[in-house]
mmCIF file of C-alpha atoms in Angstrom:
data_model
loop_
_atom_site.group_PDB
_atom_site.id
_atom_site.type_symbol
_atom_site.label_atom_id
_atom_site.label_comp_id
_atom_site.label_asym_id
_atom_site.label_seq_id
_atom_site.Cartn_x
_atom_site.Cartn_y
_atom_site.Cartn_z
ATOM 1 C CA UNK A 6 63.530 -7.217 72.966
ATOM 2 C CA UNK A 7 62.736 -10.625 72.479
ATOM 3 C CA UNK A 8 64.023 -11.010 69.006
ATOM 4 C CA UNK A 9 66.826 -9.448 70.357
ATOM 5 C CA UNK A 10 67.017 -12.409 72.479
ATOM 6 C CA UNK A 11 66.399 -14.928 69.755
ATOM 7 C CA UNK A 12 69.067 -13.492 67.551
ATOM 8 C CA UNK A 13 71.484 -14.014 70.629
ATOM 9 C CA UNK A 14 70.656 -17.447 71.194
ATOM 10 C CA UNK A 15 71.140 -18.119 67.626
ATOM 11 C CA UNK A 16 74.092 -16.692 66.986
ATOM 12 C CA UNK A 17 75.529 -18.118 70.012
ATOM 13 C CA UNK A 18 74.435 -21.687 68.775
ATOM 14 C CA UNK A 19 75.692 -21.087 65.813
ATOM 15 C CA UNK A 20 79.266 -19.998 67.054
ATOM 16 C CA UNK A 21 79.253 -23.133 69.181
ATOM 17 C CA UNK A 22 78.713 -25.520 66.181
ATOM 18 C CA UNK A 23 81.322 -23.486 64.037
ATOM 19 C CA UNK A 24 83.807 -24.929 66.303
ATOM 20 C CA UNK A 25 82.510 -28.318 66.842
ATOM 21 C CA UNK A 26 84.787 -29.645 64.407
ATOM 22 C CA UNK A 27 85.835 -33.462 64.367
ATOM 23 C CA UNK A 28 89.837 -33.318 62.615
ATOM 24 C CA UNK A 29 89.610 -37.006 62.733
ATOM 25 C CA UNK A 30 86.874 -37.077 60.252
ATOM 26 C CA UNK A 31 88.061 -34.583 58.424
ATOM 27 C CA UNK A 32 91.481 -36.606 57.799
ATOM 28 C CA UNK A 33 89.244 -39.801 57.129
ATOM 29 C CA UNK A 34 87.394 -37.551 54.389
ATOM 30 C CA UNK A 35 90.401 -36.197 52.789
ATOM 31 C CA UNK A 36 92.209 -39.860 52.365
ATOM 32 C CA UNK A 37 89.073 -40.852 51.146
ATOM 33 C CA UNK A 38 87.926 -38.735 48.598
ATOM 34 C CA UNK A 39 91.591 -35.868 48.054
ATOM 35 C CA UNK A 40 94.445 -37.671 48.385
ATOM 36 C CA UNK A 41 94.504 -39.382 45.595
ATOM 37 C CA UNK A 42 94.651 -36.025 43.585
ATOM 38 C CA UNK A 43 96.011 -33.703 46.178
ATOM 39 C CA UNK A 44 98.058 -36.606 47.739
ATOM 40 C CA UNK A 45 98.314 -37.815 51.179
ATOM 41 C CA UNK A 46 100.297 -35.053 52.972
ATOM 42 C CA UNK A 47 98.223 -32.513 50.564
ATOM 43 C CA UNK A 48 101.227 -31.256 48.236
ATOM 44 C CA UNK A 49 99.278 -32.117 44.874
ATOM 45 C CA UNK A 50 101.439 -35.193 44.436
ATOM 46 C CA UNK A 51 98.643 -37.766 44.819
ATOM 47 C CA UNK A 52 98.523 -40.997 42.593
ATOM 48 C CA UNK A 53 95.861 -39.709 40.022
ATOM 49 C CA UNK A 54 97.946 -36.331 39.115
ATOM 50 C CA UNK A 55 100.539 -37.737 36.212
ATOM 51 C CA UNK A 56 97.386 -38.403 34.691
ATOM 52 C CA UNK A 57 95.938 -35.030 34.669
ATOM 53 C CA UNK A 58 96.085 -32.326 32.282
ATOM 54 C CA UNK A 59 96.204 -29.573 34.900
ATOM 55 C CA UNK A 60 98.367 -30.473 37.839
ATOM 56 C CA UNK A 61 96.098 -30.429 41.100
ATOM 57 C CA UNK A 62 97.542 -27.687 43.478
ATOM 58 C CA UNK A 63 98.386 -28.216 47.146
ATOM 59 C CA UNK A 64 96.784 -27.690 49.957
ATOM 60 C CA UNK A 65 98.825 -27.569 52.496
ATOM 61 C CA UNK A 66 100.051 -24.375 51.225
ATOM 62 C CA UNK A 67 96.521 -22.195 51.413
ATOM 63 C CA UNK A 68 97.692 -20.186 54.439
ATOM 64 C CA UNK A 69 100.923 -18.976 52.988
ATOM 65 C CA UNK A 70 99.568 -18.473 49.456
ATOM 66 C CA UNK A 71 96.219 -16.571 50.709
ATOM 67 C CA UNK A 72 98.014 -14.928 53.559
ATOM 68 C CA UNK A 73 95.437 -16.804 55.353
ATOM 69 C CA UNK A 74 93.334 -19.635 55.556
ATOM 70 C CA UNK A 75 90.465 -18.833 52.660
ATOM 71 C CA UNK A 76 87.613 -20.841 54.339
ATOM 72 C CA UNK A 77 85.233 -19.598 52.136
ATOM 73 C CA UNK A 78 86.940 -20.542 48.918
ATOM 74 C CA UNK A 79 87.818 -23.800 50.511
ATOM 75 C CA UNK A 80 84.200 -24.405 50.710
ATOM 76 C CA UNK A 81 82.845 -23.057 47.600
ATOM 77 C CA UNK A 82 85.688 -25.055 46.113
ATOM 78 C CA UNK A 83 84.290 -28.631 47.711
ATOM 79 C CA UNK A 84 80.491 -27.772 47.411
ATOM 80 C CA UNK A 85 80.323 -26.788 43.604
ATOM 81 C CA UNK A 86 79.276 -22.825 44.831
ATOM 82 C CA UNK A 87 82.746 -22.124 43.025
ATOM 83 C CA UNK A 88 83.607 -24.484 39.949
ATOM 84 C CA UNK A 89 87.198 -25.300 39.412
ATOM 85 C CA UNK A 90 88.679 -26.730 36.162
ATOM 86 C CA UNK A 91 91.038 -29.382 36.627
ATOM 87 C CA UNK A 92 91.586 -32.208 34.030
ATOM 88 C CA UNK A 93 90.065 -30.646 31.189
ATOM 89 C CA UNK A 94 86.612 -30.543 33.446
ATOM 90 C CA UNK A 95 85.402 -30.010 36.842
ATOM 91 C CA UNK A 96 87.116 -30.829 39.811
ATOM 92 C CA UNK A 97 84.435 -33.309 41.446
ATOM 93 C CA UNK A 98 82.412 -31.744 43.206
ATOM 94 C CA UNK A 99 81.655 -33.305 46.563
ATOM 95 C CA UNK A 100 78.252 -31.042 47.559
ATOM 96 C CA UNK A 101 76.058 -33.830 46.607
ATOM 97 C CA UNK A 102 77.762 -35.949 48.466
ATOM 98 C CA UNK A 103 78.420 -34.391 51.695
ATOM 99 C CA UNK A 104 74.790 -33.141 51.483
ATOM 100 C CA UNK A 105 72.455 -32.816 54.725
ATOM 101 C CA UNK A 106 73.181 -31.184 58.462
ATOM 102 C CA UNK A 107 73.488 -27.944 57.612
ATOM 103 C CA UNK A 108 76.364 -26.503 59.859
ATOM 104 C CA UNK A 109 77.519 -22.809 60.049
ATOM 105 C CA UNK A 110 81.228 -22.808 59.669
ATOM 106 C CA UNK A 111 82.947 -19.075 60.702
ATOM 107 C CA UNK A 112 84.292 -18.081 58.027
ATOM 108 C CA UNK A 113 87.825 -15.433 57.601
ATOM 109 C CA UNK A 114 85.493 -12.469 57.676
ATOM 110 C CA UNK A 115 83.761 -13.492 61.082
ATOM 111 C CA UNK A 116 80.961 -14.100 59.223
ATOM 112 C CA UNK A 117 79.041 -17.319 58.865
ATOM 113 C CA UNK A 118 78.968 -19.685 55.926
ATOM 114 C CA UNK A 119 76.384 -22.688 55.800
ATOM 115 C CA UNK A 120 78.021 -26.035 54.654
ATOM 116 C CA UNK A 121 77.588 -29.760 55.733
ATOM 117 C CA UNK A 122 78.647 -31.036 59.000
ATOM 118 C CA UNK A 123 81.498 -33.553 56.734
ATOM 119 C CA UNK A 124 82.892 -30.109 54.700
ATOM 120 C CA UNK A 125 83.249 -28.399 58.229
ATOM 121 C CA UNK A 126 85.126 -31.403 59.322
ATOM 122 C CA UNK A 127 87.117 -31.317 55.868
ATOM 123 C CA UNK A 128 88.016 -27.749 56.543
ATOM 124 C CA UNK A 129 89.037 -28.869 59.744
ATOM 125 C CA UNK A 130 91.674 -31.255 58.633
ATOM 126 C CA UNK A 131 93.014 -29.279 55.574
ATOM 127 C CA UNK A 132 93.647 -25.953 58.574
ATOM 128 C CA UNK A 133 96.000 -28.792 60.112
ATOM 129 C CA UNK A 134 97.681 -29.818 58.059
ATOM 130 C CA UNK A 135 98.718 -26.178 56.834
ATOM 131 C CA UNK A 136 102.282 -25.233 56.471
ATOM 132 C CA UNK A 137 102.869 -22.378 59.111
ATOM 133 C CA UNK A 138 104.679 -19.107 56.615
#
């Protein structure tokens, strides 16, 4: 019974952190370190794509493309879990950076996916800025 009781409490603090999510960072992240691939507004048009060989996608897009909002690839994507091959090499991967406070983010299956507290706040931003289908 009691680890029944621990598991509760866990899961419940973990579902209250998944939606502690800060869009404001988020946004501040994106300009910061996206935009100038994926553009401001997120439609792949950002200063730094004439120059590369493969065209970065949008992102504003994700929800209609996927049919939903693919939290986990997201993730994968900005960690380095799932590599992606942009201008002839990886996209940069920002796990490194965004290391540290591990934060459970929900992701589409219900299920939780550990990231940073800044990718959760990433995630955050790009689900706003999604065009609605």
């Amino acid at each position: 019974m009691q680890r029944l009781v621990i598991a509760a409490v866990a899961f419940g603090m973990m579902q209250g952190a998944a939606q502690a999510q800060d869009v404001g960072a988020g946004a501040a992240l994106y300009d910061a370190h996206c935009a100038t691939c994926h553009g401001l507004e997120g439609r792949g048009n950002g200063p730094m794509a004439p120059a590369l060989m493969l065209q970065p996608p949008p992102l504003n897009d994700l929800t209609v493309r996927h049919g939903q909002f693919p939290v986990t690839r997201v993730v994968t994507r900005i960690d380095g879990r799932d590599p992606l091959v942009s201008h002839g090499s990886p996209m940069p991967v920002y796990g490194p950076f965004f290391e540290g406070d591990d934060t459970p983010l929900k992701a589409e299956t219900g299920q939780p996916i550990m990231t940073s507290r800044a990718i959760v706040d990433l995630v955050a931003y790009l689900g706003v800025i999604q065009e609605q289908p």
